[in-house]
Amino acid sequence: MSADDPVVSMRDIDVHFQDDGGVNPFADPETVRAVDGVDLDIPENDVVAIVGESGSGKTTLGKAAVGLQQPTGGTVSFRGQDIWTAKKRFSNPSIPYSEIRRSLQIIHQDPGSSLNPHQTVEASLAAPLKKYESELGPEDREARILAMLERVGMTPPHDYAQRYPHQLSGGEKQRVALIRALLMNPDLILADEAVSALDVSLRVEVMDLMLDLQEQFDTSFLFISHDLSNARYLAEHADGRLGVMYLGELVELGDAEEVLRNPQHPYTKVLKWATPSLSPDEGAAEPPVREIDIPDPVDPPSGCRFHTRCPYATEHCKEATPEQHSIGAAAHQASCFRLDDGSDYWRSDPLEGASLDADER
Ligand code: SF4
C-alpha cells in the first residue's frame, strides 16, 4: 500500500452472469456480459458520476467498486489491497477485510428498503456504530447520532431520532441512509440512483447535501444515474468526473464539464441530445442515432457495441473493437475509431444509413 494508491482501483473488470433461461428449464444458459473490460481509478476525495441507459452495467460496476459484486475477471483493489483476496481466510492482507467493508459504503435508490421498519432512526443509526466503533459508550453514540441529524437538517434531532421509517418522508429517509453511511467514516460512498425516487424539487436538495457532506468529510463518491442532468449536477458542482457506460463498457470518461462541452463518443452525444436542459436547441431534432432500440446485453453487437446505432459506423466498426483514446491534455478519454487518424475506420465503407461525415447533430 502506498499513500498514492487510489481509494479504489479497478483493472480490466468483467462481470458476466449466467442467465439460466428463467422459467424455461430446457433453455441453454446464456452469458450476460454486464461489465466488460472496464478500468477505473477513484482517488481520494474524488467524485465520479457514471451515467448510462438501463442495462448498461453501471450499477453492477458500482457494486464491483465497493466490493459488493465479485468480478468474473480483473481486479478491484482498495488502497492497493485486492478486495477479494482480503476476504479469503488466511490471506493475511495488508488491510483487513472488515476495514475495507467499513470504508466502502452504499446508499440505495430506495432508502426505505435498507431501514428496518421496526427500528427507530436512532436504533438504525446506532447498529453500525456498535459494530465498527465498539469503544463508544451509549451517550457518545447518541451524541454522534444527534449531531449528524442536525447536520443534515433533521431538526429537532431528538424528535427525529425517535421516529420510525414510516414517519419519515422519502427525502428524510435518504438523509438517514446518508448519515448511516457517513457514520462509518467511509473513504468511498456508492450512491446508486440515490435521488431517482425523489421528487424533482427534492433531488437538488439531497444532491446539495451530498456535495456539502462530501466536502466536509473528504469522502469520495461514485454516483450512478440513468439521468444525465442529475449526474452532471453532482459531478460539475464537485469539480468531478463523468463516465458514460454503454452495454457494459465505459465508452467515455473525463472532467464532467469537458465531457459535456466537448463529447467525443457518439453515444455521449445521444445522451446529451436526450437531455433537453443540456441541449435546448437540439431537443426537437432527430436523435443522432440510426436505431432507437438498445441491443440485447445477452448478445451484444460485435466490434464496437454501438455500431448498430451509431450514425458514423463503418464496416470496420463491426469487426474491430476500439480502444480508449486520450483527448487533449485533460484526463479525457473515449473509445471510438474516429479519435485515431491512422485507423482503418477512415478507409472503410459506411454501414447502411451511416456516414463518415455525418453532421454534428
Ligand atoms: Fe461509432 Fe465506430 Fe466510433 Fe463505434 S467506433 S462509436 S461505431 S464511429
Short mmCIF file of C-alpha atoms and ligand atoms in Angstrom, two decimals:
data_model
loop_
_atom_site.label_atom_id
_atom_site.label_comp_id
_atom_site.label_asym_id
_atom_site.label_seq_id
_atom_site.Cartn_x
_atom_site.Cartn_y
_atom_site.Cartn_z
CA MET A 1 0.00 0.00 0.00
CA SER A 2 1.31 3.48 -0.85
CA ALA A 3 -0.06 6.92 0.00
CA ASP A 4 -0.60 7.48 -3.71
CA ASP A 5 -2.76 4.41 -4.19
CA PRO A 6 -6.27 5.35 -5.28
CA VAL A 7 -9.01 4.56 -2.78
CA VAL A 8 -10.36 2.08 -5.30
CA SER A 9 -8.65 0.85 -8.43
CA MET A 10 -10.43 -1.36 -10.96
CA ARG A 11 -8.46 -3.06 -13.70
CA ASP A 12 -9.95 -4.82 -16.69
CA ILE A 13 -13.14 -5.61 -14.80
CA ASP A 14 -15.55 -8.17 -16.24
CA VAL A 15 -18.80 -9.12 -14.56
CA HIS A 16 -20.54 -11.86 -16.55
CA PHE A 17 -23.70 -13.56 -15.30
CA GLN A 18 -25.16 -16.87 -16.37
CA ASP A 19 -28.78 -16.41 -17.38
CA ASP A 20 -30.34 -19.87 -16.97
CA GLY A 21 -33.36 -19.14 -19.15
CA GLY A 22 -35.73 -18.24 -16.31
CA VAL A 23 -38.89 -20.35 -16.43
CA ASN A 24 -37.73 -22.49 -19.34
CA PRO A 25 -35.65 -25.36 -17.87
CA PHE A 26 -34.67 -26.55 -21.37
CA ALA A 27 -33.15 -23.26 -22.47
CA ASP A 28 -29.36 -23.16 -22.79
CA PRO A 29 -27.76 -20.89 -20.22
CA GLU A 30 -26.68 -17.61 -21.73
CA THR A 31 -23.98 -15.25 -20.59
CA VAL A 32 -24.92 -11.67 -19.82
CA ARG A 33 -21.82 -9.53 -20.12
CA ALA A 34 -22.94 -6.87 -17.64
CA VAL A 35 -19.49 -5.26 -17.42
CA ASP A 36 -16.66 -5.84 -19.88
CA GLY A 37 -13.04 -4.75 -19.60
CA VAL A 38 -13.54 -1.60 -17.51
CA ASP A 39 -10.62 0.30 -15.93
CA LEU A 40 -11.44 2.97 -13.36
CA ASP A 41 -9.44 4.58 -10.56
CA ILE A 42 -11.17 6.55 -7.82
CA PRO A 43 -8.67 8.66 -5.91
CA GLU A 44 -9.09 10.31 -2.53
CA ASN A 45 -11.80 12.95 -2.32
CA ASP A 46 -12.98 12.35 -5.88
CA VAL A 47 -16.50 12.44 -7.29
CA VAL A 48 -17.29 10.27 -10.30
CA ALA A 49 -20.75 10.15 -11.82
CA ILE A 50 -21.49 7.19 -14.09
CA VAL A 51 -24.39 7.54 -16.46
CA GLY A 52 -25.98 5.13 -18.91
CA GLU A 53 -29.28 3.62 -20.03
CA SER A 54 -30.89 0.69 -18.28
CA GLY A 55 -28.84 -2.45 -18.94
CA SER A 56 -25.60 -0.52 -19.43
CA GLY A 57 -23.98 -2.23 -16.43
CA LYS A 58 -23.49 0.94 -14.37
CA THR A 59 -24.98 -0.45 -11.15
CA THR A 60 -23.03 -3.69 -11.49
CA LEU A 61 -19.83 -1.69 -11.98
CA GLY A 62 -20.66 0.42 -8.90
CA LYS A 63 -21.22 -2.67 -6.80
CA ALA A 64 -17.93 -4.13 -8.02
CA ALA A 65 -16.20 -0.88 -6.96
CA VAL A 66 -17.38 -1.22 -3.35
CA GLY A 67 -16.82 -4.97 -3.11
CA LEU A 68 -20.48 -5.99 -3.24
CA GLN A 69 -20.17 -7.75 -6.59
CA GLN A 70 -17.29 -10.08 -7.29
CA PRO A 71 -15.93 -9.58 -10.80
CA THR A 72 -15.56 -12.62 -13.02
CA GLY A 73 -12.38 -11.07 -14.44
CA GLY A 74 -9.91 -8.34 -13.49
CA THR A 75 -9.04 -6.93 -10.08
CA VAL A 76 -10.56 -4.45 -7.63
CA SER A 77 -8.17 -3.01 -5.05
CA PHE A 78 -8.75 -0.85 -2.02
CA ARG A 79 -5.65 1.30 -1.38
CA GLY A 80 -3.55 -1.31 -3.15
CA GLN A 81 -5.09 -4.34 -1.41
CA ASP A 82 -7.08 -6.72 -3.62
CA ILE A 83 -10.53 -6.76 -2.02
CA TRP A 84 -11.42 -10.32 -2.86
CA THR A 85 -8.07 -11.67 -1.72
CA ALA A 86 -8.53 -9.82 1.58
CA LYS A 87 -11.87 -11.58 2.02
CA LYS A 88 -10.30 -15.04 1.81
CA ARG A 89 -9.47 -16.76 5.06
CA PHE A 90 -5.78 -17.00 5.94
CA SER A 91 -4.87 -14.49 3.21
CA ASN A 92 -3.01 -12.14 5.61
CA PRO A 93 -3.99 -8.93 3.75
CA SER A 94 -2.28 -5.56 4.29
CA ILE A 95 -5.74 -4.16 5.12
CA PRO A 96 -8.21 -6.40 6.97
CA TYR A 97 -11.42 -7.12 5.11
CA SER A 98 -13.51 -5.64 7.95
CA GLU A 99 -11.67 -2.34 7.47
CA ILE A 100 -12.33 -2.44 3.71
CA ARG A 101 -16.03 -3.13 4.35
CA ARG A 102 -16.27 -0.17 6.70
CA SER A 103 -14.52 2.10 4.21
CA LEU A 104 -16.78 1.30 1.24
CA GLN A 105 -20.42 2.21 1.84
CA ILE A 106 -23.54 2.26 -0.33
CA ILE A 107 -26.72 4.32 -0.46
CA HIS A 108 -29.54 2.65 -2.39
CA GLN A 109 -32.22 4.10 -4.60
CA ASP A 110 -34.89 3.08 -2.11
CA PRO A 111 -33.64 4.09 1.34
CA GLY A 112 -36.75 2.54 2.88
CA SER A 113 -35.53 -0.92 1.92
CA SER A 114 -32.33 -0.50 3.91
CA LEU A 115 -34.06 0.80 7.08
CA ASN A 116 -35.68 -1.65 9.47
CA PRO A 117 -39.36 -0.61 9.72
CA HIS A 118 -39.45 -1.75 13.36
CA GLN A 119 -36.49 0.30 14.49
CA THR A 120 -36.32 3.99 15.36
CA VAL A 121 -33.92 6.19 13.45
CA GLU A 122 -31.61 6.19 16.45
CA ALA A 123 -31.58 2.40 16.70
CA SER A 124 -30.89 2.07 12.94
CA LEU A 125 -28.00 4.51 13.18
CA ALA A 126 -26.61 3.01 16.39
CA ALA A 127 -26.26 -0.51 14.92
CA PRO A 128 -23.28 0.16 12.63
CA LEU A 129 -21.61 2.32 15.30
CA LYS A 130 -21.85 -0.55 17.78
CA LYS A 131 -20.26 -2.84 15.23
CA TYR A 132 -17.44 -0.66 13.95
CA GLU A 133 -16.86 1.73 16.87
CA SER A 134 -17.44 -0.57 19.77
CA GLU A 135 -15.37 1.62 22.11
CA LEU A 136 -18.12 4.30 22.03
CA GLY A 137 -20.45 4.28 25.05
CA PRO A 138 -24.24 4.81 24.70
CA GLU A 139 -24.00 8.53 25.45
CA ASP A 140 -21.25 9.16 22.91
CA ARG A 141 -23.19 7.18 20.34
CA GLU A 142 -26.31 9.21 20.96
CA ALA A 143 -24.38 12.49 20.79
CA ARG A 144 -22.82 11.45 17.47
CA ILE A 145 -26.20 10.49 16.00
CA LEU A 146 -27.94 13.68 17.17
CA ALA A 147 -25.13 15.83 15.79
CA MET A 148 -25.43 14.14 12.40
CA LEU A 149 -29.22 14.52 12.31
CA GLU A 150 -28.78 18.20 12.99
CA ARG A 151 -26.10 18.48 10.34
CA VAL A 152 -28.40 17.13 7.64
CA GLY A 153 -31.21 19.46 8.70
CA MET A 154 -33.37 16.94 10.59
CA THR A 155 -34.26 19.15 13.49
CA PRO A 156 -35.13 18.91 16.29
CA PRO A 157 -32.81 15.89 16.25
CA HIS A 158 -34.26 14.33 19.43
CA ASP A 159 -37.62 14.18 17.75
CA TYR A 160 -36.30 12.63 14.52
CA ALA A 161 -34.16 10.14 16.46
CA GLN A 162 -37.30 8.54 17.91
CA ARG A 163 -39.24 8.32 14.66
CA TYR A 164 -39.81 5.12 12.69
CA PRO A 165 -39.20 4.94 8.92
CA HIS A 166 -42.92 5.25 8.10
CA GLN A 167 -42.90 8.62 9.90
CA LEU A 168 -40.26 9.98 7.51
CA SER A 169 -40.62 11.43 4.01
CA GLY A 170 -38.60 9.96 1.11
CA GLY A 171 -36.06 12.77 1.38
CA GLU A 172 -35.72 12.26 5.14
CA LYS A 173 -35.19 8.52 4.70
CA GLN A 174 -32.46 9.26 2.16
CA ARG A 175 -30.84 11.62 4.68
CA VAL A 176 -30.86 8.86 7.31
CA ALA A 177 -29.27 6.48 4.78
CA LEU A 178 -26.62 9.11 4.07
CA ILE A 179 -25.92 9.56 7.79
CA ARG A 180 -25.66 5.83 8.25
CA ALA A 181 -23.06 5.61 5.51
CA LEU A 182 -21.13 8.63 6.84
CA LEU A 183 -21.09 7.40 10.45
CA MET A 184 -18.73 4.70 9.23
CA ASN A 185 -16.28 7.41 8.23
CA PRO A 186 -16.01 5.80 4.79
CA ASP A 187 -13.47 6.55 2.07
CA LEU A 188 -15.94 5.92 -0.74
CA ILE A 189 -19.72 6.01 -0.92
CA LEU A 190 -21.57 4.40 -3.82
CA ALA A 191 -24.79 6.35 -4.37
CA ASP A 192 -26.80 4.08 -6.65
CA GLU A 193 -29.65 6.06 -8.24
CA ALA A 194 -29.85 7.69 -4.80
CA VAL A 195 -32.05 10.59 -5.87
CA SER A 196 -34.05 8.93 -8.68
CA ALA A 197 -37.05 8.10 -6.47
CA LEU A 198 -37.32 11.63 -5.06
CA ASP A 199 -39.49 14.45 -6.35
CA VAL A 200 -37.62 16.76 -8.70
CA SER A 201 -37.68 19.59 -6.14
CA LEU A 202 -36.11 17.35 -3.51
CA ARG A 203 -33.44 15.93 -5.79
CA VAL A 204 -31.40 19.09 -5.91
CA GLU A 205 -31.74 19.49 -2.15
CA VAL A 206 -30.41 15.98 -1.47
CA MET A 207 -27.64 16.34 -4.08
CA ASP A 208 -26.60 19.65 -2.49
CA LEU A 209 -26.49 17.88 0.87
CA MET A 210 -24.32 15.11 -0.60
CA LEU A 211 -21.96 17.69 -2.06
CA ASP A 212 -21.78 19.52 1.24
CA LEU A 213 -21.08 16.36 3.23
CA GLN A 214 -18.62 15.10 0.64
CA GLU A 215 -16.57 18.23 1.17
CA GLN A 216 -16.87 18.19 4.95
CA PHE A 217 -15.95 14.51 5.29
CA ASP A 218 -13.45 14.31 2.40
CA THR A 219 -15.25 11.21 1.16
CA SER A 220 -15.09 10.07 -2.43
CA PHE A 221 -18.41 9.48 -4.17
CA LEU A 222 -19.34 7.15 -7.00
CA PHE A 223 -22.71 8.37 -8.18
CA ILE A 224 -24.72 6.09 -10.50
CA SER A 225 -27.59 7.53 -12.51
CA HIS A 226 -29.59 6.94 -15.67
CA ASP A 227 -30.27 10.67 -15.72
CA LEU A 228 -27.56 12.80 -17.28
CA SER A 229 -28.82 16.03 -15.73
CA ASN A 230 -28.51 14.59 -12.18
CA ALA A 231 -25.09 13.11 -12.92
CA ARG A 232 -23.99 16.38 -14.42
CA TYR A 233 -25.28 18.44 -11.48
CA LEU A 234 -23.33 16.40 -8.98
CA ALA A 235 -20.15 15.92 -10.99
CA GLU A 236 -19.88 19.54 -12.13
CA HIS A 237 -20.58 21.03 -8.70
CA ALA A 238 -17.96 18.75 -7.15
CA ASP A 239 -15.50 19.51 -9.92
CA GLY A 240 -15.57 15.78 -10.58
CA ARG A 241 -15.63 13.38 -13.50
CA LEU A 242 -18.34 11.97 -15.69
CA GLY A 243 -18.25 8.44 -17.10
CA VAL A 244 -20.58 7.08 -19.77
CA MET A 245 -21.42 3.38 -19.99
CA TYR A 246 -22.91 1.56 -22.94
CA LEU A 247 -23.70 -2.18 -22.95
CA GLY A 248 -21.14 -3.00 -20.25
CA GLU A 249 -18.33 -0.77 -21.49
CA LEU A 250 -17.09 2.57 -20.20
CA VAL A 251 -17.07 4.45 -23.50
CA GLU A 252 -16.13 7.94 -22.27
CA LEU A 253 -14.63 9.34 -19.08
CA GLY A 254 -13.30 12.75 -18.18
CA ASP A 255 -13.79 16.01 -16.39
CA ALA A 256 -17.59 16.47 -16.28
CA GLU A 257 -17.61 19.95 -17.72
CA GLU A 258 -15.23 18.95 -20.52
CA VAL A 259 -17.16 15.77 -21.43
CA LEU A 260 -20.41 17.71 -21.73
CA ARG A 261 -18.90 20.67 -23.55
CA ASN A 262 -16.96 18.51 -25.95
CA PRO A 263 -18.38 14.94 -26.02
CA GLN A 264 -16.23 12.62 -28.10
CA HIS A 265 -18.16 9.38 -28.18
CA PRO A 266 -21.23 9.38 -30.44
CA TYR A 267 -23.22 7.74 -27.63
CA THR A 268 -22.42 10.58 -25.22
CA LYS A 269 -23.83 12.91 -27.87
CA VAL A 270 -27.04 10.85 -27.85
CA LEU A 271 -27.36 11.16 -24.07
CA LYS A 272 -26.72 14.86 -24.30
CA TRP A 273 -29.30 15.20 -27.07
CA ALA A 274 -31.83 13.32 -24.93
CA THR A 275 -31.34 15.76 -22.03
CA PRO A 276 -33.11 18.93 -23.20
CA SER A 277 -31.66 21.07 -20.40
CA LEU A 278 -28.19 20.35 -21.82
CA SER A 279 -29.07 20.84 -25.48
CA PRO A 280 -32.03 23.23 -25.57
CA ASP A 281 -31.56 23.95 -29.28
CA GLU A 282 -31.38 20.32 -30.27
CA GLY A 283 -34.36 18.94 -28.41
CA ALA A 284 -36.69 18.97 -31.40
CA ALA A 285 -34.27 17.46 -33.93
CA GLU A 286 -34.00 13.77 -34.76
CA PRO A 287 -31.89 11.77 -32.28
CA PRO A 288 -28.31 11.28 -33.51
CA VAL A 289 -28.71 7.50 -33.87
CA ARG A 290 -29.62 5.15 -36.71
CA GLU A 291 -31.56 2.83 -34.41
CA ILE A 292 -33.51 3.74 -31.30
CA ASP A 293 -33.59 0.25 -29.76
CA ILE A 294 -30.80 -0.85 -27.44
CA PRO A 295 -29.37 -4.27 -28.40
CA ASP A 296 -29.76 -7.22 -26.04
CA PRO A 297 -26.88 -7.33 -23.50
CA VAL A 298 -27.01 -11.14 -23.73
CA ASP A 299 -25.91 -10.89 -27.34
CA PRO A 300 -24.14 -7.55 -27.74
CA PRO A 301 -23.07 -6.45 -31.22
CA SER A 302 -19.62 -7.43 -32.48
CA GLY A 303 -16.77 -4.90 -32.71
CA CYS A 304 -17.82 -1.55 -31.33
CA ARG A 305 -21.04 -2.30 -29.46
CA PHE A 306 -22.54 0.99 -30.57
CA HIS A 307 -22.16 0.22 -34.28
CA THR A 308 -25.82 -0.85 -34.72
CA ARG A 309 -26.96 2.64 -33.71
CA CYS A 310 -24.03 4.91 -34.48
CA PRO A 311 -24.57 7.45 -37.28
CA TYR A 312 -20.85 7.26 -38.15
CA ALA A 313 -20.41 3.44 -38.16
CA THR A 314 -18.41 1.71 -40.87
CA GLU A 315 -17.68 -1.93 -41.72
CA HIS A 316 -14.54 -1.62 -39.62
CA CYS A 317 -16.64 -0.79 -36.51
CA LYS A 318 -18.48 -4.11 -36.97
CA GLU A 319 -15.29 -6.11 -36.91
CA ALA A 320 -12.83 -4.38 -34.59
CA THR A 321 -13.11 -3.10 -31.03
CA PRO A 322 -11.95 0.47 -30.44
CA GLU A 323 -9.53 1.17 -27.61
CA GLN A 324 -9.57 4.15 -25.28
CA HIS A 325 -8.00 7.27 -26.77
CA SER A 326 -6.93 10.29 -24.75
CA ILE A 327 -8.24 13.65 -25.87
CA GLY A 328 -6.34 16.84 -25.17
CA ALA A 329 -4.28 17.43 -22.06
CA ALA A 330 -7.04 16.68 -19.54
CA ALA A 331 -7.66 13.10 -18.48
CA HIS A 332 -10.46 12.79 -21.02
CA GLN A 333 -10.76 9.53 -22.89
CA ALA A 334 -13.21 7.83 -25.18
CA SER A 335 -13.30 4.63 -27.23
CA CYS A 336 -14.10 5.42 -30.84
CA PHE A 337 -12.09 4.86 -34.04
CA ARG A 338 -12.80 8.41 -35.12
CA LEU A 339 -10.30 9.59 -32.50
CA ASP A 340 -7.49 7.74 -34.26
CA ASP A 341 -6.40 9.41 -37.51
CA GLY A 342 -4.49 6.28 -38.56
CA SER A 343 -7.38 3.87 -38.00
CA ASP A 344 -8.64 1.62 -40.82
CA TYR A 345 -12.00 3.14 -39.98
CA TRP A 346 -11.26 6.03 -42.33
CA ARG A 347 -10.72 3.63 -45.27
CA SER A 348 -13.78 1.53 -44.52
CA ASP A 349 -17.29 1.74 -46.06
CA PRO A 350 -20.06 3.33 -44.00
CA LEU A 351 -22.83 1.00 -42.84
CA GLU A 352 -26.31 1.48 -44.25
CA GLY A 353 -27.71 4.82 -43.13
CA ALA A 354 -24.36 5.95 -41.69
CA SER A 355 -21.82 8.42 -42.98
CA LEU A 356 -18.25 9.26 -42.03
CA ASP A 357 -19.11 12.88 -42.46
CA ALA A 358 -22.43 12.80 -40.63
CA ASP A 359 -23.14 16.31 -39.48
CA GLU A 360 -22.63 17.11 -35.84
CA ARG A 361 -26.20 16.86 -34.65
FE1 SF4 B 1 -19.41 4.77 -33.95
FE2 SF4 B 1 -17.46 3.35 -34.99
FE3 SF4 B 1 -16.95 5.16 -33.12
FE4 SF4 B 1 -18.21 2.90 -32.51
S1 SF4 B 1 -16.10 3.10 -33.23
S2 SF4 B 1 -18.75 4.91 -31.81
S3 SF4 B 1 -19.46 2.59 -34.33
S4 SF4 B 1 -17.72 5.51 -35.19
#
